[in-house]
Coordinates of C-alpha atoms and ligand atoms in Angstrom, one line a residue:
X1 CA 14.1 2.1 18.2
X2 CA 17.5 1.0 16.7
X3 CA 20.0 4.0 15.8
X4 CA 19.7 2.5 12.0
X5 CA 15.8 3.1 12.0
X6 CA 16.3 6.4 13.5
X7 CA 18.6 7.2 10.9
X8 CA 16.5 6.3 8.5
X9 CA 13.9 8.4 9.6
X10 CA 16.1 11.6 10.0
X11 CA 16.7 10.9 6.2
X12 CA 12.9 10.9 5.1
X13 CA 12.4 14.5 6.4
X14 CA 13.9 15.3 3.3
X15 CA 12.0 12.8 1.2
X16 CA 10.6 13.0 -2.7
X17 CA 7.0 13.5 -2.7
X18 CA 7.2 16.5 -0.1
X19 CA 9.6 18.2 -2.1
X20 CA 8.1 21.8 -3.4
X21 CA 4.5 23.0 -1.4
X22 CA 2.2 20.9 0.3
X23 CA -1.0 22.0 -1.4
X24 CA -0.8 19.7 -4.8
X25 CA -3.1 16.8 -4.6
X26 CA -4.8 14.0 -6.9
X27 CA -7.7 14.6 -8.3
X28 CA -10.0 12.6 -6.1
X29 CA -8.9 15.0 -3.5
X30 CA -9.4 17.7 -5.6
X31 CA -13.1 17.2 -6.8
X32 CA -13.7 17.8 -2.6
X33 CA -11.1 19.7 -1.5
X34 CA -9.8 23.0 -2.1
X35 CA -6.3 21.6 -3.8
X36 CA -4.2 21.9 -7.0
X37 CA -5.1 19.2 -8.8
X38 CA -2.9 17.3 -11.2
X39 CA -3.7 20.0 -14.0
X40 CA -2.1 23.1 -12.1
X41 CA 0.5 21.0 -10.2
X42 CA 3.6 23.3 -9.4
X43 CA 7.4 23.1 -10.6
X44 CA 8.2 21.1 -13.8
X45 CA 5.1 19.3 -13.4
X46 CA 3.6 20.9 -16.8
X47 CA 7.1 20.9 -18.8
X48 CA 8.9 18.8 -20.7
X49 CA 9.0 14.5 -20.9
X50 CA 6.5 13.9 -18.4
X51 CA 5.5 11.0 -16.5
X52 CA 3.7 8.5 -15.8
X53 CA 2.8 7.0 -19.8
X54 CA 0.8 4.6 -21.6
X55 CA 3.0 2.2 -22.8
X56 CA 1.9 1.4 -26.7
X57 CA 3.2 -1.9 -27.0
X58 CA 3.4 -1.3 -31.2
X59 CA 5.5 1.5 -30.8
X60 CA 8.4 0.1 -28.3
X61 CA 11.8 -0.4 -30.1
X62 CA 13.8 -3.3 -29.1
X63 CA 17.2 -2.3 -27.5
X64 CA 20.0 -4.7 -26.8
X65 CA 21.8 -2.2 -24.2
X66 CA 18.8 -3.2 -22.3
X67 CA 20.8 -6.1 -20.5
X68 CA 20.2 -7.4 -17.0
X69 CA 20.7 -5.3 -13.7
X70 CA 22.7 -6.2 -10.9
X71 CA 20.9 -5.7 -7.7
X72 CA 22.9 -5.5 -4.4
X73 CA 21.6 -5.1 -0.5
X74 CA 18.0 -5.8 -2.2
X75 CA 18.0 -9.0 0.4
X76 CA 19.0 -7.3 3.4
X77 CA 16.1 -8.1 6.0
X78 CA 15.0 -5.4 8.2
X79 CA 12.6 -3.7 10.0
X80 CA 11.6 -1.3 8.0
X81 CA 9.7 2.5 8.8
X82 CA 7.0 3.4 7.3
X83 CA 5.1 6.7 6.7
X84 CA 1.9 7.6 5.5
X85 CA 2.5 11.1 4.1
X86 CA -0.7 12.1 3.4
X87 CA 0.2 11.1 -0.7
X88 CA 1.4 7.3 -0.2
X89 CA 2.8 5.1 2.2
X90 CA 6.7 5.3 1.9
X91 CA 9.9 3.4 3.0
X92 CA 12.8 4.8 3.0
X93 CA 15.8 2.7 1.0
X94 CA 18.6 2.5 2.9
X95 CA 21.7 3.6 0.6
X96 CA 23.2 -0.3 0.6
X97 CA 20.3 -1.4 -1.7
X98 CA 22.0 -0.3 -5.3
X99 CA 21.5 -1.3 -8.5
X100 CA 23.6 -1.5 -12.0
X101 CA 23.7 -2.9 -15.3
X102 CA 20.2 -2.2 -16.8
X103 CA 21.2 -0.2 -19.7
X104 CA 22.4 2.5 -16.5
X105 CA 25.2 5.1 -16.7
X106 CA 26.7 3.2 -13.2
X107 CA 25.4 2.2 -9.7
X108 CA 22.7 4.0 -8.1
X109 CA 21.7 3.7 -4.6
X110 CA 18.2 3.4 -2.6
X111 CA 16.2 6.2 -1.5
X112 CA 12.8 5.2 -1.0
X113 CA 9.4 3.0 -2.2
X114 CA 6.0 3.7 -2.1
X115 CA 2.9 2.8 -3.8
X116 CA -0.1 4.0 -6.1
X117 CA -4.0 2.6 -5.7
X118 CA -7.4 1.8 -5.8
X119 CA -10.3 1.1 -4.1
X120 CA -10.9 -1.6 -7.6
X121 CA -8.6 -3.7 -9.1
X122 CA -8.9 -2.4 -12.5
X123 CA -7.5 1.0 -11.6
X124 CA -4.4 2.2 -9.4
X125 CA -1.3 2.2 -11.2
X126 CA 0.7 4.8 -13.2
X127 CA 2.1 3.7 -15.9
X128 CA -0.7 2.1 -18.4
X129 CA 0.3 -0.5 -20.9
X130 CA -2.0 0.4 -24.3
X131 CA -4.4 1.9 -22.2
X132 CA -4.3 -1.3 -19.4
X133 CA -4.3 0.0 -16.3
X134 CA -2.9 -2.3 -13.3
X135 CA -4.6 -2.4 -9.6
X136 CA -1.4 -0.8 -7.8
X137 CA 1.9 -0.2 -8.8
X138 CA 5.3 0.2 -6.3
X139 CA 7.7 2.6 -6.9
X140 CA 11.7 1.9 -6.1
X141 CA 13.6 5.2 -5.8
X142 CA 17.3 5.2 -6.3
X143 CA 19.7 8.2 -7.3
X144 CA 22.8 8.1 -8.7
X145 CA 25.7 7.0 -6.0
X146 CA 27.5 10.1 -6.7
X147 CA 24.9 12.5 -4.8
X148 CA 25.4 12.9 -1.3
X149 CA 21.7 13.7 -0.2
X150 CA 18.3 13.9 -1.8
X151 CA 18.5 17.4 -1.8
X152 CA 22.1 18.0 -4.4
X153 CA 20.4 15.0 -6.7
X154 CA 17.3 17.4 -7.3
X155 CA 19.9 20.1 -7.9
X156 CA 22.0 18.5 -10.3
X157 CA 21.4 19.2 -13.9
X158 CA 21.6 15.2 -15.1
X159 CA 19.0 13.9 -17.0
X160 CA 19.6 10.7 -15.3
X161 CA 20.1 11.8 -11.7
X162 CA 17.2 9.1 -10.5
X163 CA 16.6 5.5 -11.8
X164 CA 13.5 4.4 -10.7
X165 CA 12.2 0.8 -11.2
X166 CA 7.9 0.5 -11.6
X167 CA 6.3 -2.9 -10.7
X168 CA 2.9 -3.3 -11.9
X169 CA 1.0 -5.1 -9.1
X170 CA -2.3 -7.4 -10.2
X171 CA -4.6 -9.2 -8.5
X172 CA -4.2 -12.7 -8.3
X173 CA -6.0 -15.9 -5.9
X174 CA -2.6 -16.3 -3.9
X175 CA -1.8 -14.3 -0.7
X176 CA 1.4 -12.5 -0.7
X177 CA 3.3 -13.1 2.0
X178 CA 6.0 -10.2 1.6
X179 CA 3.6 -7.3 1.0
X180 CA 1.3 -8.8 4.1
X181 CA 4.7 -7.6 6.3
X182 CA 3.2 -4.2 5.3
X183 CA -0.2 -4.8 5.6
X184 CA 0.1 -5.9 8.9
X185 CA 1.3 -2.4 9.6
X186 CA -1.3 -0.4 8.3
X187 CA -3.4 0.1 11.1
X188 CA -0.5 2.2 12.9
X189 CA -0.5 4.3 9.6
X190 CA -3.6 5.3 8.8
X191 CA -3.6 8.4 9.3
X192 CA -1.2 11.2 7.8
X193 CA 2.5 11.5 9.4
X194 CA 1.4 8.2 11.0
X195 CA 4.8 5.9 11.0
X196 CA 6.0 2.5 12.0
X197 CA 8.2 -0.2 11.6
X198 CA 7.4 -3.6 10.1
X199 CA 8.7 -6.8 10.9
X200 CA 11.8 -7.8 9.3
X201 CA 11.6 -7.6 5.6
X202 CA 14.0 -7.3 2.6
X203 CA 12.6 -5.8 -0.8
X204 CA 13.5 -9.4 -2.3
X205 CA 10.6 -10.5 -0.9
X206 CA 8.7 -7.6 -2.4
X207 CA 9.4 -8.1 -5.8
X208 CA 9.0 -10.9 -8.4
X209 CA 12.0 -13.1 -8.8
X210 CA 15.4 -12.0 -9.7
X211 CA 14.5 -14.1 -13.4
X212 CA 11.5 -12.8 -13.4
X213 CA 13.5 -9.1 -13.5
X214 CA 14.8 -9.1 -16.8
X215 CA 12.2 -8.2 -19.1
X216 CA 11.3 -4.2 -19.0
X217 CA 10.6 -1.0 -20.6
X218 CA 12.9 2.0 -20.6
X219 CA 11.8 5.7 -21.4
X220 CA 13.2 8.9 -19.7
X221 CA 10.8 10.7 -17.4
X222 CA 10.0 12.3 -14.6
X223 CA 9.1 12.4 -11.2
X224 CA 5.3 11.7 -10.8
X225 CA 4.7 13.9 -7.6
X226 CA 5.5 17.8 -7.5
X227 CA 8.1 19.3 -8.5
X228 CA 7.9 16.3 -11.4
X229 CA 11.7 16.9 -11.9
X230 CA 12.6 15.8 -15.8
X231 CA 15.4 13.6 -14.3
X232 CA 14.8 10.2 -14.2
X233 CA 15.5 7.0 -16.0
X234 CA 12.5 4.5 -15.9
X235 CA 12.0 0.8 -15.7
X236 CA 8.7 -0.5 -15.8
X237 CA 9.3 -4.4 -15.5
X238 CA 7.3 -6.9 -17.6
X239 CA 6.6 -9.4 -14.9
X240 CA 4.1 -8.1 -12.2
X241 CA 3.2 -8.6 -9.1
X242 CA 0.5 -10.6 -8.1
X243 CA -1.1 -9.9 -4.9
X244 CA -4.4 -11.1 -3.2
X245 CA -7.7 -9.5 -4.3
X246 CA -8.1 -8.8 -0.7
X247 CA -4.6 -7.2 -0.2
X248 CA -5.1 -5.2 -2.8
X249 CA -7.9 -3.3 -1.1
X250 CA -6.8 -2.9 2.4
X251 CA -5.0 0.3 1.4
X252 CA -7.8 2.5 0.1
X253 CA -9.7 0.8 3.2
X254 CA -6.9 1.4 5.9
X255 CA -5.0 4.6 4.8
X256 CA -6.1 8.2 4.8
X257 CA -5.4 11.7 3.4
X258 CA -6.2 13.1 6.7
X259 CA -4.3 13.6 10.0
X260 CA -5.6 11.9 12.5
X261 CA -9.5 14.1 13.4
X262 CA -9.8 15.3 17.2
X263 CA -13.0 14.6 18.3
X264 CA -14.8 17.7 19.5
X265 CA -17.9 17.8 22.0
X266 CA -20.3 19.7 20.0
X267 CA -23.0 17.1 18.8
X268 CA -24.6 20.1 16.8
X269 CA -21.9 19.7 14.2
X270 CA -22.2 16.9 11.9
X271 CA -19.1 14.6 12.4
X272 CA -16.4 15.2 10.2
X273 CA -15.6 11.6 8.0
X274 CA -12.3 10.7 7.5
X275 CA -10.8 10.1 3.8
X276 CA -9.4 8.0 2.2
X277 CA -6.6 7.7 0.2
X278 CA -7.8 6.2 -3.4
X279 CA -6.4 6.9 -6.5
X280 CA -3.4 8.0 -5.6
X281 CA -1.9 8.0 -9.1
X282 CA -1.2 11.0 -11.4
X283 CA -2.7 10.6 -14.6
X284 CA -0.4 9.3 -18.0
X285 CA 1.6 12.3 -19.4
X286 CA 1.8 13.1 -23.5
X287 CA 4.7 10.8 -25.2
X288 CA 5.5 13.5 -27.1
X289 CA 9.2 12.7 -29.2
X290 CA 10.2 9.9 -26.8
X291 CA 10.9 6.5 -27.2
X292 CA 9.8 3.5 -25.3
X293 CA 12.4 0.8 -25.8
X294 CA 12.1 -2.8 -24.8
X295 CA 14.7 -5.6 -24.6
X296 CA 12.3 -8.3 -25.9
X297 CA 9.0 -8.4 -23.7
X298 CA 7.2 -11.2 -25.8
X299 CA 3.5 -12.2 -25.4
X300 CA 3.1 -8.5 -25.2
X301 CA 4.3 -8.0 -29.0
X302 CA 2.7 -9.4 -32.1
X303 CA 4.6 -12.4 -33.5
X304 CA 5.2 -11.2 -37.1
X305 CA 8.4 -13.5 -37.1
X306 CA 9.7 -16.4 -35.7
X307 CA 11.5 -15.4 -32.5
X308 CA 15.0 -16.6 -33.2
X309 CA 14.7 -14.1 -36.4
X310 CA 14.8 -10.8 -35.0
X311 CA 17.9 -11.0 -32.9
X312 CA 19.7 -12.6 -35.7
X313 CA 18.4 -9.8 -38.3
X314 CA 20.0 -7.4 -35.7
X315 CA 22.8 -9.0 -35.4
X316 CA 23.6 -9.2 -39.4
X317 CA 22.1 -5.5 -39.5
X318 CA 25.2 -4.9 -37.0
X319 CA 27.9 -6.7 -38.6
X320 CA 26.8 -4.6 -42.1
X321 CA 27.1 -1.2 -40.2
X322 CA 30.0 -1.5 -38.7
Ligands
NAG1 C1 6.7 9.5 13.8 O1 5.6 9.7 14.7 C2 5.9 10.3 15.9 C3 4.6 10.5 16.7 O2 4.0 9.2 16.8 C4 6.5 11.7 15.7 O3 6.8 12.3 16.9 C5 7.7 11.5 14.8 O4 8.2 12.8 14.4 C6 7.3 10.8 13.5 N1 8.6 10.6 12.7 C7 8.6 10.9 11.4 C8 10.0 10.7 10.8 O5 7.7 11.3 10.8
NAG2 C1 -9.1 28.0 -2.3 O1 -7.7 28.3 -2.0 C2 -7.3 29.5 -2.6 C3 -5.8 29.7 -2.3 O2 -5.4 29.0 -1.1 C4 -8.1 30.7 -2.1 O3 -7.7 31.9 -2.8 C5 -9.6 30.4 -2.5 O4 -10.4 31.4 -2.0 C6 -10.1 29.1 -1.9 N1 -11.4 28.8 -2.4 C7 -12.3 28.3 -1.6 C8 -13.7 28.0 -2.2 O5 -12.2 28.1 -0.4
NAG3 C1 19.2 2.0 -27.0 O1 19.0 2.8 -25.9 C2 20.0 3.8 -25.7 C3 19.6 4.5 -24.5 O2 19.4 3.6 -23.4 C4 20.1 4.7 -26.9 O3 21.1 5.6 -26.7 C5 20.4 3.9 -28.1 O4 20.4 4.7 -29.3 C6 19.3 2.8 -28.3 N1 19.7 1.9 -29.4 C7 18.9 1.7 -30.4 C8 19.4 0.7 -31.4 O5 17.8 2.1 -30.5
NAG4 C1 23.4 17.5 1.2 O1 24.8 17.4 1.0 C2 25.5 18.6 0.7 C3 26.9 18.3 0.3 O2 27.5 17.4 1.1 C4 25.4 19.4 2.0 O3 26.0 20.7 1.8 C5 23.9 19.7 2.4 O4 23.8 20.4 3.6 C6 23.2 18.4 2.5 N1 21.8 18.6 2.6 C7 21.0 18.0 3.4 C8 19.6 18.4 3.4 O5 21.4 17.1 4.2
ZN5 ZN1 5.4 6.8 -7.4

């Protein structure tokens, strides 16, 4: 192992989703095990602007602070470690991959991805977009640059200590080579604290297109894993990710909740199955006084006016203000 990938795994012993106890779970592991399920989940997870959220696409406002990000170290190739942690499957980010622009306060830098599923396509994401929900949706973890460590980012008292960037993933006919990297891994993860590297792979090839990363929602949030912190600033991007059907359900197939179960010689006993990781998403949150803005995701919105007419209005609506 290279010194970098054994930094990076000295860094995800203090990573997000095992932050707080170890006894919260989804509620697919709750209905058979005896776990808190997303309704008594610990810390801030019953307090305050929640998330994950339905997007209702009639309520978004449209924000022109919304402008592109900038994202840097994004196409650094790599091989990257990978842990099954019981929850998810997680990467650690290392800190070059930052990002700025987007509407953010200044440049944050990576922490770590993961991923929410299924074992169906119509089912597995997060966030929900008027009451859609995708087949699997990646998470990209960053905190503000400022914060030395994980650990004084949870501490810190700013709303906008993490910036976390959602990509809806769908199923499409088409075989994606990127997130195929990881699949090829998953056999050496199945089990929980399993961990790997992959072949060399940057997030660039992860993601849609850099053009195809300019279109998003913004809302403040939370974490979606205990302790839910009420700290971070979320981008759910228009454009998803299309990934084979196939793909898709490898990870409820592959990946389990379970450590790894020692076979014992006592045929009386009926074998103990192992189980696997499906639904891994929290359920959507209440809204409550927040407000989803937008920076102009058409074919989502209903086209009251001509295009070229709203921007202008605003515009004019500026120029009478000030
Ligand atoms: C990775 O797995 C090995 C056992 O295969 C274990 O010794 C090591 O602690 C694990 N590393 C992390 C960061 O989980
Ligand atoms: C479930 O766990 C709680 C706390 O760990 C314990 O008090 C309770 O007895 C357990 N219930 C069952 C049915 O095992
Ligand atoms: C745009 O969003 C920012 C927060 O990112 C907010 O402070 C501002 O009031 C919003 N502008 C409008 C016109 O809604
Ligand atoms: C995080 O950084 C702070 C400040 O540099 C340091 O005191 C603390 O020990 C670090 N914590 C961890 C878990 O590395
Ligand atoms: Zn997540």
């Amino acid at each position: 192992m290279s010194l970098f990938l054994k930094l990076l795994a000295l860094t995800l012993a203090q990573s997000v989703a095992s932050e707080g106890t170890d006894d919260w779970c989804y509620s697919s592991q709750a209905k058979v095990l005896n776990c808190s399920g997303p309704e008594a989940w610990p810390g801030y997870c019953q307090t305050g602007e929640q998330s994950p959220i339905n997007i209702i696409t009639k309520q978004i406002k449209l924000n022109y602070s919304l402008v592109d990000f900038k994202f840097s170290g994004y196409d650094l190739k790599q091989e990257t470690f990978i842990k099954n942690n019981g929850y998810t499957i997680k990467m650690p980010l290392p800190d070059s991959a930052k990002i700025s622009g987007g509407g953010l306060s200044g440049t944050y830098k990576g922490v770590e991805s993961h991923l929410h599923w299924s074992d169906s396509v119509d089912k597995g994401s997060e966030h929900t977009i008027d009451g859609k929900a995708f087949a699997m949706e990646m998470h990209v973890i960053h905190m503000k640059e400022k914060f030395a460590n994980l650990s004084m980012a949870l501490a810190s008292s700013d709303r906008d200590a993490f910036a976390v960037l959602g990509f809806l993933i769908e199923a499409s006919n088409q075989k994606h080579e990127g997130f195929q990297i990881i699949l090829d891994a998953l056999d050496k993860v199945s089990y929980k604290n399993g961990n790997t590297s992959t072949k060399p792979l940057s997030l660039e090839e992860l993601l849609p297109d850099v053009k195809n990363r300019k279109k998003y929602f913004r809302y403040m949030g939370s974490l979606t894993t205990p302790d839910c912190d009420v700290k971070v600033i979320w981008t759910v991007f228009k454009t998803t990710i299309g990934l084979h059907k196939d793909q898709i359900l490898q990870f409820s197939k592959k990946l389990f909740y379970n450590e790894k179960i020692q076979s014992t010689p006592s045929p009386s006993s009926s074998p103990i199955k192992d189980f696997p990781i499906i639904d891994n998403f929290r359920p959507v949150q209440e809204l409550k006084n927040r407000i989803v803005y937008h920076n102009g995701v058409e074919g989502l919105l209903p086209h009251t006016w001509p295009k070229f007419l709203a921007p202008l209005l605003t515009y004019l609506l500026a120029i009478l203000l000030y």
